[in-house]
XYZ file of C-alpha atoms in Angstrom:
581
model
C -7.137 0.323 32.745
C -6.030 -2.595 34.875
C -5.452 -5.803 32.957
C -7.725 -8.714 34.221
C -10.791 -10.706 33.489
C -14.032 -10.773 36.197
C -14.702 -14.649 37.604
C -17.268 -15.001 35.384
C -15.257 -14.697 32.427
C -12.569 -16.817 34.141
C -14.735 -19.247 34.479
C -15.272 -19.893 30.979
C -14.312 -23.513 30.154
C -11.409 -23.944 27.838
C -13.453 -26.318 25.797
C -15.288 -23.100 24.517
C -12.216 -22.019 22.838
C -11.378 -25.549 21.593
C -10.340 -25.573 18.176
C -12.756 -28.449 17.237
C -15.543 -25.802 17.188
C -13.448 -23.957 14.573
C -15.320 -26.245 12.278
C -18.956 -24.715 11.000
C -20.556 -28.075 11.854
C -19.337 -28.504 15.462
C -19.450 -24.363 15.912
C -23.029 -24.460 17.165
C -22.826 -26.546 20.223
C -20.385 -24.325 22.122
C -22.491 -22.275 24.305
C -22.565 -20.913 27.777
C -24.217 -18.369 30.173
C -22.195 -15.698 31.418
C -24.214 -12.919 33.564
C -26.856 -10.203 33.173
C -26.075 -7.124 31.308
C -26.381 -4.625 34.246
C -23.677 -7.136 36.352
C -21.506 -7.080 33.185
C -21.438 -3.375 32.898
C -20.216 -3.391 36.822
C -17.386 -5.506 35.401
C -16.523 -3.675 32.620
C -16.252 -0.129 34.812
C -14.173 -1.926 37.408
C -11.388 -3.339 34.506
C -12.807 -6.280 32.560
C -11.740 -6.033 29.002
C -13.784 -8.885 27.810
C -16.860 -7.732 29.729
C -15.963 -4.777 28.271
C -15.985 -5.152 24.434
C -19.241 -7.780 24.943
C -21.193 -5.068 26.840
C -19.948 -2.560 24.117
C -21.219 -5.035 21.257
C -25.111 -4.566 23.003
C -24.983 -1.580 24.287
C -28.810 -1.046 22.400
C -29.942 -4.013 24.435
C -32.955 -2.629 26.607
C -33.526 -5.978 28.935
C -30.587 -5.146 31.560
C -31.598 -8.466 33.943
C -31.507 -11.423 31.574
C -28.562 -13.674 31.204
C -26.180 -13.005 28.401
C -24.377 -16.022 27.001
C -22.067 -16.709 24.071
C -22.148 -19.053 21.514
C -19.771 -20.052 18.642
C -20.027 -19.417 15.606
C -18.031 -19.789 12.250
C -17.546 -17.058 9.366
C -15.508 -18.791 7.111
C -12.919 -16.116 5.405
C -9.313 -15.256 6.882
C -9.704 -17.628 9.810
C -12.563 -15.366 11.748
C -14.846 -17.303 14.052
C -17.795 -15.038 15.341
C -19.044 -15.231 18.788
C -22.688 -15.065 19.296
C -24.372 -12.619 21.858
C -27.397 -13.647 22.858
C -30.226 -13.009 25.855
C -33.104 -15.393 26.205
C -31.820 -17.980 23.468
C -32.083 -15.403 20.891
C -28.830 -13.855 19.369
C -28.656 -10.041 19.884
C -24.821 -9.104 18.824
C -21.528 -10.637 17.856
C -18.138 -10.451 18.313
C -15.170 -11.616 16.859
C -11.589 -13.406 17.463
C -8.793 -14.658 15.498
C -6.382 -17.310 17.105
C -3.079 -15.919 16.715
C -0.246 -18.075 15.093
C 2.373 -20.139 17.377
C 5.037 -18.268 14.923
C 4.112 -14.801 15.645
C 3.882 -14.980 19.268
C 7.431 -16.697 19.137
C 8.716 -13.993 16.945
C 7.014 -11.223 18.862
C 8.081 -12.748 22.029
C 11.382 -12.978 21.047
C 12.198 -9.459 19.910
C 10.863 -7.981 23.331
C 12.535 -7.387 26.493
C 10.491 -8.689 29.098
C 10.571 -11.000 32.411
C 10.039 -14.206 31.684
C 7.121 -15.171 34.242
C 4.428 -17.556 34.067
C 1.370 -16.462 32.829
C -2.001 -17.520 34.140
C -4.745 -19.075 31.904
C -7.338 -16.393 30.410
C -5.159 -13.649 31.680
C -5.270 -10.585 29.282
C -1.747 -9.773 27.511
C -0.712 -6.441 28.880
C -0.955 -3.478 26.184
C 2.455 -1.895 27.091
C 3.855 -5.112 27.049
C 2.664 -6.913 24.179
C 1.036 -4.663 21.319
C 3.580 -1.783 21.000
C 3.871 -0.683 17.400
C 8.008 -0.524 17.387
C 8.129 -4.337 18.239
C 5.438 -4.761 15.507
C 7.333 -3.465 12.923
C 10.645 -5.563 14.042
C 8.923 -8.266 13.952
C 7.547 -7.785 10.411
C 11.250 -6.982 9.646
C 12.750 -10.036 11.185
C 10.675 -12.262 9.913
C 10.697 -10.508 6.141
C 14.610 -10.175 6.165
C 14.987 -14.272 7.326
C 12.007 -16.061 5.668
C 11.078 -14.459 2.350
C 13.189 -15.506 -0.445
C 11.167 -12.966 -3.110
C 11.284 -10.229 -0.706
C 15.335 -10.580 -1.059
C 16.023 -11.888 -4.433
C 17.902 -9.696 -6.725
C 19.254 -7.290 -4.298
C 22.198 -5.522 -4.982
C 24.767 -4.247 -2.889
C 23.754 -0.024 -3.391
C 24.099 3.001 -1.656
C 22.205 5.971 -2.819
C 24.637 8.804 -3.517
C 23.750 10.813 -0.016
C 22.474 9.190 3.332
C 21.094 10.689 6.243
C 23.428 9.717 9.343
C 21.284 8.795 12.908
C 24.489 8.276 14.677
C 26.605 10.973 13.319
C 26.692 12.692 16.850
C 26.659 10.110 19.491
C 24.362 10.946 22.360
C 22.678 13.712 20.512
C 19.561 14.352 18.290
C 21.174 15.590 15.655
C 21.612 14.384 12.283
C 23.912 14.518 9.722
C 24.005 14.508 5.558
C 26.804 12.427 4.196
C 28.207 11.399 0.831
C 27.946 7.645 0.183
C 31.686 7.661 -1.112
C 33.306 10.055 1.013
C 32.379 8.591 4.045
C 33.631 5.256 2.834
C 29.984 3.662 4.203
C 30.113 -0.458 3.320
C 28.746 -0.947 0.309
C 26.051 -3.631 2.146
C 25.014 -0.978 4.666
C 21.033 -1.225 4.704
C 19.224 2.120 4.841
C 15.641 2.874 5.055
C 13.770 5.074 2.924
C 11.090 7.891 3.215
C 8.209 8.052 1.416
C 5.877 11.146 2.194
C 3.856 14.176 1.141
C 5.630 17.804 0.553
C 2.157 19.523 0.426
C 2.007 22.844 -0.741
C 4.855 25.072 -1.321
C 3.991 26.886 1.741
C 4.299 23.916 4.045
C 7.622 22.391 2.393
C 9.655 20.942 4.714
C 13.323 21.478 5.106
C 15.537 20.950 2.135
C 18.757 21.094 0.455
C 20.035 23.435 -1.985
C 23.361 24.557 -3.537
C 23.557 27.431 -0.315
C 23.226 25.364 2.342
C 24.685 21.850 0.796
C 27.605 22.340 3.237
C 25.813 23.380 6.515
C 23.710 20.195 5.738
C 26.977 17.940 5.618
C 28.288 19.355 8.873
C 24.936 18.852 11.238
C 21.011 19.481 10.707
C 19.468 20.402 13.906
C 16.586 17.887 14.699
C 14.782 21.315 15.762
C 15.112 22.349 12.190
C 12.653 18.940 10.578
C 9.292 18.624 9.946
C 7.299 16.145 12.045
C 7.230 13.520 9.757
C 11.010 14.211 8.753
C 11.526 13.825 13.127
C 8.932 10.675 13.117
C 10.801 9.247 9.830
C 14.254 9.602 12.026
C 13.247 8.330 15.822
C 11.484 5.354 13.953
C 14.445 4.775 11.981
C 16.501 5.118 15.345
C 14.429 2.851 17.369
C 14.095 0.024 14.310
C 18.157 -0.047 14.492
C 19.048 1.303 11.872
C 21.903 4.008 11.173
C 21.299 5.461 7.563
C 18.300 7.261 6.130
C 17.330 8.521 2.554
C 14.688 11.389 2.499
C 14.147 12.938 -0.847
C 14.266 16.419 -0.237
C 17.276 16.452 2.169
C 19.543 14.107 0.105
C 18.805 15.573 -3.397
C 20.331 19.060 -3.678
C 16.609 20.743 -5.135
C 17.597 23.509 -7.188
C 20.728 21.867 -8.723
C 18.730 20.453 -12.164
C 21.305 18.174 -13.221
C 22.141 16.492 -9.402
C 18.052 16.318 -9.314
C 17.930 15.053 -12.972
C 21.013 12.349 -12.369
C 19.550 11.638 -8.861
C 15.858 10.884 -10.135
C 16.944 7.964 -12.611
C 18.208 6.206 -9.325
C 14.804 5.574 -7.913
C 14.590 2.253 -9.093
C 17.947 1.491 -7.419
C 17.088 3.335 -4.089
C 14.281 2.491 -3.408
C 14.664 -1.267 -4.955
C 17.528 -1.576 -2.665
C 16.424 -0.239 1.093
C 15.482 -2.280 3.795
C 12.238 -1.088 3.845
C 10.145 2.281 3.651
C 8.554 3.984 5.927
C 5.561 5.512 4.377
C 3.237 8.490 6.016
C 0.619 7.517 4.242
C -1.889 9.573 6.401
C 0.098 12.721 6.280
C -0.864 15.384 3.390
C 2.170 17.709 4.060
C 5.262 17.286 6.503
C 3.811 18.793 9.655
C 1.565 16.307 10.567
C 4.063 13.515 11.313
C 3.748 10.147 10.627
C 1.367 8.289 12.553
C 2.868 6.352 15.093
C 1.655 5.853 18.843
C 2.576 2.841 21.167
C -0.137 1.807 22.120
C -2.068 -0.579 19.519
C -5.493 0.044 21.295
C -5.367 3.588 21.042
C -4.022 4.157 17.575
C -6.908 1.910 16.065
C -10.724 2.862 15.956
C -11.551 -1.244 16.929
C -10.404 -2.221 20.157
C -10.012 -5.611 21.104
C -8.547 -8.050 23.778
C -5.729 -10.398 23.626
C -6.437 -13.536 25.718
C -4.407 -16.852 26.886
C -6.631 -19.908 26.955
C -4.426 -22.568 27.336
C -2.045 -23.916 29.499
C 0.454 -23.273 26.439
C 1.822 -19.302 27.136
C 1.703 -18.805 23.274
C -1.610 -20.051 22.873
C -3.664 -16.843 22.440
C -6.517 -15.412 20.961
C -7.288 -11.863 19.716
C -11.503 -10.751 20.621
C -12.743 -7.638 18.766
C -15.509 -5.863 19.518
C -16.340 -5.487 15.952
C -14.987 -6.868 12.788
C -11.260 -5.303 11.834
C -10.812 -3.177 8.761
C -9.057 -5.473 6.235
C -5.546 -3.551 4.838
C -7.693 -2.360 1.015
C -9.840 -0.378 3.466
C -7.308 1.100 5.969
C -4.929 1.988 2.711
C -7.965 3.963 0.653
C -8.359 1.929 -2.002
C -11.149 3.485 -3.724
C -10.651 6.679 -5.855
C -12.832 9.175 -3.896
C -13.455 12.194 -1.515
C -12.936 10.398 1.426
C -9.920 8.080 0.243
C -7.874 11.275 -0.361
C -9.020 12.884 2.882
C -7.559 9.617 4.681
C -4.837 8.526 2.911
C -2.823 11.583 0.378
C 0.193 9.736 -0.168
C -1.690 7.096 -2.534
C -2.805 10.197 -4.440
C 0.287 11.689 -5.132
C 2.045 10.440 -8.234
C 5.748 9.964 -7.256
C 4.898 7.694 -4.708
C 3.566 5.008 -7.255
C 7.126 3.916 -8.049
C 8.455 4.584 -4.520
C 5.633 1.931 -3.209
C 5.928 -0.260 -5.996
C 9.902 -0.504 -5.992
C 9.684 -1.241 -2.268
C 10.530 -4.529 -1.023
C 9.405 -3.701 2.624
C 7.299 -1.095 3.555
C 5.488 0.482 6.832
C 2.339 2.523 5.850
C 1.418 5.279 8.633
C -2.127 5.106 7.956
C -5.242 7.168 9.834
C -5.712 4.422 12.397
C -3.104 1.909 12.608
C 0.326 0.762 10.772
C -0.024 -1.688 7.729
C 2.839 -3.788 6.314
C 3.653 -5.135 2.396
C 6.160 -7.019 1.364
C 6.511 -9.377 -1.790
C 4.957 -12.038 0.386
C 3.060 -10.558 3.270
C 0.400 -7.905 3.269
C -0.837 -7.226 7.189
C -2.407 -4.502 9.466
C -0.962 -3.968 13.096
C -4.575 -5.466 14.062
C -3.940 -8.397 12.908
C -0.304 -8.634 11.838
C -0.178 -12.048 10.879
C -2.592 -12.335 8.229
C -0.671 -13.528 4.528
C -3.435 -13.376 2.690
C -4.158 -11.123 -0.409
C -7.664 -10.790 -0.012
C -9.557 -11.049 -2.851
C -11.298 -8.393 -4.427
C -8.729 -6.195 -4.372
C -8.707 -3.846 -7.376
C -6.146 -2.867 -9.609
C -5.468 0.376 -7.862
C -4.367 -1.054 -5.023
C -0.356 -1.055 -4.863
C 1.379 -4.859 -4.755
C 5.026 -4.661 -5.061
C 6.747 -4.050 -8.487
C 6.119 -8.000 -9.324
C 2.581 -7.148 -9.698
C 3.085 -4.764 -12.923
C 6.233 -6.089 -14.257
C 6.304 -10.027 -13.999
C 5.915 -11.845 -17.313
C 3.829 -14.626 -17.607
C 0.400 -15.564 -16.144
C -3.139 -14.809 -17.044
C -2.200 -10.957 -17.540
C -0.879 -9.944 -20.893
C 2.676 -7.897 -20.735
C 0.680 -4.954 -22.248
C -2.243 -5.000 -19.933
C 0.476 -4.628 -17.010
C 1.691 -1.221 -18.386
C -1.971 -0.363 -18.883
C -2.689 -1.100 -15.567
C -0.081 0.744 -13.843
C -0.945 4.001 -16.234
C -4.314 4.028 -15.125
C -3.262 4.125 -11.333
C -0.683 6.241 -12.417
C -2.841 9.318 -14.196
C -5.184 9.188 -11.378
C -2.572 10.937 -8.932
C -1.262 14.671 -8.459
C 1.805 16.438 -9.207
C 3.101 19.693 -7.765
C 4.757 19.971 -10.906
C 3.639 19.024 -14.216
C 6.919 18.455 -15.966
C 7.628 15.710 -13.341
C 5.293 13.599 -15.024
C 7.928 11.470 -16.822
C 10.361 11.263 -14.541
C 7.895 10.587 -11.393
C 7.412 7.187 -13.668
C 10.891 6.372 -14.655
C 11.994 3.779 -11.966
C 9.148 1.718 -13.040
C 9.801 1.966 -16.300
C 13.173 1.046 -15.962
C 11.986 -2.281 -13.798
C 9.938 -2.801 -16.894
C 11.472 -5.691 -18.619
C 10.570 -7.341 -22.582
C 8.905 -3.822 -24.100
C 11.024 -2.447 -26.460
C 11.906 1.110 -27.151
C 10.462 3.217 -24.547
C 9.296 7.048 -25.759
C 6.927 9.225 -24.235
C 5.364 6.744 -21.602
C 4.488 3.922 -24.246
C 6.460 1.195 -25.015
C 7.456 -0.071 -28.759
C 6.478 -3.803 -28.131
C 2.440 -2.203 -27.261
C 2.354 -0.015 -30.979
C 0.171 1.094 -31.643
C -2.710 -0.450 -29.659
C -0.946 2.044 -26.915
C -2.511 4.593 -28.865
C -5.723 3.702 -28.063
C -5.748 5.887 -24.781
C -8.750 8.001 -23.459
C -9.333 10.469 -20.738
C -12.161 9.838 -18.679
C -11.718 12.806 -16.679
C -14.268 15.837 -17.826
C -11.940 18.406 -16.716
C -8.921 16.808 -18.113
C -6.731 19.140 -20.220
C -3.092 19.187 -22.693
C -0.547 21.221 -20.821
C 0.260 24.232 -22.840
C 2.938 24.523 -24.912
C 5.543 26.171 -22.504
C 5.350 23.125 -20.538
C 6.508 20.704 -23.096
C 5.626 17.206 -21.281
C 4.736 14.679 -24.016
C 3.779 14.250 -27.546
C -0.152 14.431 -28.214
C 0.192 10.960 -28.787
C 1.368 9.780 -25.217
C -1.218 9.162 -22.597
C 1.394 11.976 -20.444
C 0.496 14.839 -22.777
C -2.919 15.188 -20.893
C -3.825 16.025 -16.966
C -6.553 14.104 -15.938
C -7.781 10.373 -15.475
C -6.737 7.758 -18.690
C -8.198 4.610 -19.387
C -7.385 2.042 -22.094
C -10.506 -0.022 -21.662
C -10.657 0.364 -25.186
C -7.899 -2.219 -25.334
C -10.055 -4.768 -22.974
C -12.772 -4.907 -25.954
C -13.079 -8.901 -26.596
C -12.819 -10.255 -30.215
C -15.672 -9.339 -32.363
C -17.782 -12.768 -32.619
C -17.392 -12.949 -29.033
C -18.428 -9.590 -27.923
C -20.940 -9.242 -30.429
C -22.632 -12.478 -30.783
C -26.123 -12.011 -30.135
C -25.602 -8.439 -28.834
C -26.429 -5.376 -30.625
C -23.318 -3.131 -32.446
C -24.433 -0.315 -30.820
C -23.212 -1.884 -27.292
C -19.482 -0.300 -28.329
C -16.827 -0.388 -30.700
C -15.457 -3.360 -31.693
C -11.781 -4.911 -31.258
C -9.702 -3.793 -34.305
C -6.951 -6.406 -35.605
C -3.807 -4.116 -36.170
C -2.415 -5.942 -38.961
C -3.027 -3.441 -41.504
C -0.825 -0.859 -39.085
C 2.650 -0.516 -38.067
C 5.146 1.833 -36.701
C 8.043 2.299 -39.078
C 10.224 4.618 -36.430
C 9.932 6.695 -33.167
C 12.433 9.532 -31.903
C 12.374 10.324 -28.366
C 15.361 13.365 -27.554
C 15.424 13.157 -23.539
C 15.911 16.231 -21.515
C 18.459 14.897 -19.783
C 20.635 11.591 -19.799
C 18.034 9.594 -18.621
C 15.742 8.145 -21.915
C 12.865 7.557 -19.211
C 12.814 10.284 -17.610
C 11.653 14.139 -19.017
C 11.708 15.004 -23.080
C 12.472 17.781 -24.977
C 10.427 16.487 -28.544
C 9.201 13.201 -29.677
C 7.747 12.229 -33.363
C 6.675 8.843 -34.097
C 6.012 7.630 -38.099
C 3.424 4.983 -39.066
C 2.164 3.608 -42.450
C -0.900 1.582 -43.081
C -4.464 2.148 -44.980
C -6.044 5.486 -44.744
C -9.399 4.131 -44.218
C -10.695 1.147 -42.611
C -14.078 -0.825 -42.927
C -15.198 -2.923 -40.451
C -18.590 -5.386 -40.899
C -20.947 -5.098 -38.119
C -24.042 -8.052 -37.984
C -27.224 -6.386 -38.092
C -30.027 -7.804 -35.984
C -31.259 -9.386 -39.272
C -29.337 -13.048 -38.468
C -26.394 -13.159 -41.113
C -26.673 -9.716 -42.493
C -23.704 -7.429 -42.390
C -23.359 -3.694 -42.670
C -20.011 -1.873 -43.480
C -19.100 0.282 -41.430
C -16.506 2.928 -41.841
C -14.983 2.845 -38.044
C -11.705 5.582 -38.530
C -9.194 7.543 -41.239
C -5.058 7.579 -40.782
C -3.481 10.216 -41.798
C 0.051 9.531 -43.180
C 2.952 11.230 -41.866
C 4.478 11.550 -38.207
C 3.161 13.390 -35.043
């Protein structure tokens, strides 16, 4: 579609886009006509892109003579001013813009090859030019890698034991799998990660195993990869960046002890890559990951970047209708259609891999999304900082979220937290359950003796688990996971909202008993010891047995206020048996 505006919408004023109508009381008085709806939907088929999305925005409009005209308007979260629609003096539609930030278009501008001609006022920015997904992500990159301090702090110099080679062969395709040490890579080299879905057994992509380890260190066709495994490698390719660490290609699979020894790295490879590239969209490895060039056509909202001052870099972004914000796009909420839309948030292992992240791309359904330790965007509107609020607990925010003492969140509820998310995804195999957690629990710093999925420092309140899922089960006994004390020894949705309960007077004052049970003070209970024998090396990751002793009262009476004012009932709430488990 050719990129220019009709006269009519060159002709509106630059005062209409003047930031003093930013402000809600000033918003009102910018107003003016433009040109009936049936003249607008001329301009619109012969290339307009604003006549475009405002024709879009009333396409139910009926009256096809009257003059159209726009209007400010102010909607005061994230920086989005609305533009009115309206026929007659009465408002029939909206729109809506974002000015775009001096620093990005410098940034973006910078990172592109382009010639460096004058561009006219209210021109469009050309889509091939200007919104191409690649020069998205660099710029997220860039700007990551040289401005945020958190997003770098406490790196170490690590290379995971294999890599993935991009350049092994030159001018080729090709790819190579090569051992960290042999190779003699610098110990600074950055590498990128993969984070993805391996879907049923049926659809697994390409791996390596004790047969073919050595084929895989002399050359792996790119013919031979999944999509996503071919996406995961051009992207890494085109970002500029030589080394790549995919799971299933860099972990020999049916060697137990390389998977076991390579498994308590995660912490340190994914902690330590540049960033990951996540196919979030993707429920097994042939549908790729979701990348297309073009911006407009790899998002459901389309929109129009515009120039309205003399100033090249002075630019505004018009959508037709209001832009998912990044909780949407990722598929926040637990349900049908999250799943459906985005499987990687589902699937358990990829809990630590986003949370030990300090960069990552999300493929999603309709458009890239970025998080960092500072930074959360979409490729709609790539600048935006801002954690928006109402974002649940489910929703993944680097490993700082979970793991950072101090502030209103107790250390406890921060394990709590991240179980909950945790027991809500899938595993292809049960007896990964531990060791799909163990990089986060290693990241977890000031709780104790870790056993089972529960930490010493949160006895035994940690005990105070539930499922909430009606078709939750124990695995059986050939399966040995957990203890049937650990949260892990069950399938199924867990909740420890019984460790949210307020105080008693405060939960209870003027409230009936029979609203729920009230918070126990543990001070009549204690843990004397717990043995943990890991499966391997690793104390985090997969057990063999685990028995944990306490000692305290055998029964306990708590007094609940009746609704007579002052009276008190004794109520026996629970019975310990002594011994272990």
């Amino acid at each position: 579609m050719p990129s220019h505006l009709c006269l009519v919408c060159r002709a509106i004023p630059y005062d209409f886009w003047s930031k003093v109508h930013d402000q809600k009381e000033y918003s009102q008085q910018a107003c003016v006509p433009l040109q009936s709806l049936e003249c607008m939907r001329g301009e619109a088929a012969d290339g307009c892109q604003l006549c475009e999305i405002l024709f879009e925005s009333t396409n139910e409009v009926q009256d096809q003579d009257s003059c159209i005209y726009l209007q400010r308007s102010h909607s005061a979260p994230h920086h989005i001013f609305t533009l009115k629609i309206g026929m007659n003096g009465d408002p029939i539609s909206q729109a809506f813009f974002y000015r775009v930030p001096l620093w990005w278009c410098e940034l973006f501008v910078s990172l592109q090859k382009q010639k460096h001609t004058p561009m006219e006022r209210n021109l469009p920015v050309e889509i091939h030019e200007h919104v191409d997904n690649i020069r998205t992500m660099r710029s997220w990159l860039n700007r990551c890698l040289h401005k945020h301090l958190n997003c770098s702090s406490l790196q170490k110099d690590f290379l995971p034991t294999r890599l993935l080679d991009m350049q092994a062969f030159k001018t080729e395709q090709d790819i190579q799998l090569v051992d960290s040490q042999d190779v003699k890579i610098p110990g600074d080299a950055e590498y990128l990660t993969l984070s993805h879905c391996w879907g049923p057994p049926a659809k697994h992509s390409v791996k390596t195993e004790g047969r073919n380890l050595k084929a895989r260190m002399t050359r792996i066709s790119i013919n031979d990869l999944s999509n996503t495994f071919r996406d995961a490698v051009r992207i890494t390719r085109e970002l500029g960046h030589r080394y790549l660490w995919i799971d299933s290609l860099c972990i020999i699979q049916d060697d137990k002890e390389d998977w076991a020894r390579e498994a308590a790295l995660m912490a340190d490879v994914y902690g330590n890559a540049t960033c990951t590239l996540a196919a979030l969209s993707s429920e097994d490895g042939t549908k790729g990951c979701n990348i297309i060039s073009d911006i407009q056509r790899s998002t459901c909202c389309s929109f129009l970047d515009l120039e309205v001052e003399f100033d090249r870099y002075s630019r505004l972004r018009i959508f037709q209708d209001e832009p998912a914000n990044w909780v949407t796009e990722y598929g926040e909420t637990p349900d049908q259609e999250s799943e459906e839309k985005s499987p990687l948030r589902f699937r358990a292992w990829t809990l630590q891999e986003s949370a030990l992240s300090r960069r990552i791309v999300y493929f999603a359904k309709t458009q890239l999304l970025w998080q960092c330790r500072e930074f959360k965007a979409t490729a709609q509107l790539p600048w935006v900082e801002k954690r928006l609020e109402g974002e649940s607990n489910l929703t993944p925010w680097p490993l700082d979220a979970y793991m950072t003492p101090g502030g209103p969140v107790s250390h406890s509820e921060r394990w709590y937290r991240l179980v909950e998310d945790y027991s809500l995804r899938t595993l292809t195999y049960a007896t990964d359950k531990l060791p799909a957690l163990s990089g986060l629990a290693k990241g977890y710093v000031g709780g104790g003796q870790y056993g089972a999925g529960i930490w010493g420092a949160h006895f035994p309140g940690a005990l105070l688990w539930q499922t909430t899922d009606e078709h939750a089960c124990r695995h059986p006994p050939e399966d040995y996971i957990a203890p049937s004390w650990s949260w892990a020894s069950t399938s199924g949705r867990v909740s420890y909202d019984s460790q949210r309960l307020k105080p008693f007077e405060q939960r209870f004052e003027g409230l009936s008993a029979e609203l729920g049970i009230p918070y126990a003070d543990f001070g009549f209970l204690k843990v004397d010891r717990i043995d943990v024998s890991p499966k391997y090396d690793d104390v985090y990751g997969a057990i063999t047995s685990a028995s944990l002793i306490m000692s305290g009262a055998q029964t306990i009476c708590v007094d609940c206020p009746t609704s007579n004012k002052g009276a008190k009932t004794s109520v026996c709430c629970f019975t310990i048996s002594a011994g272990s488990h």
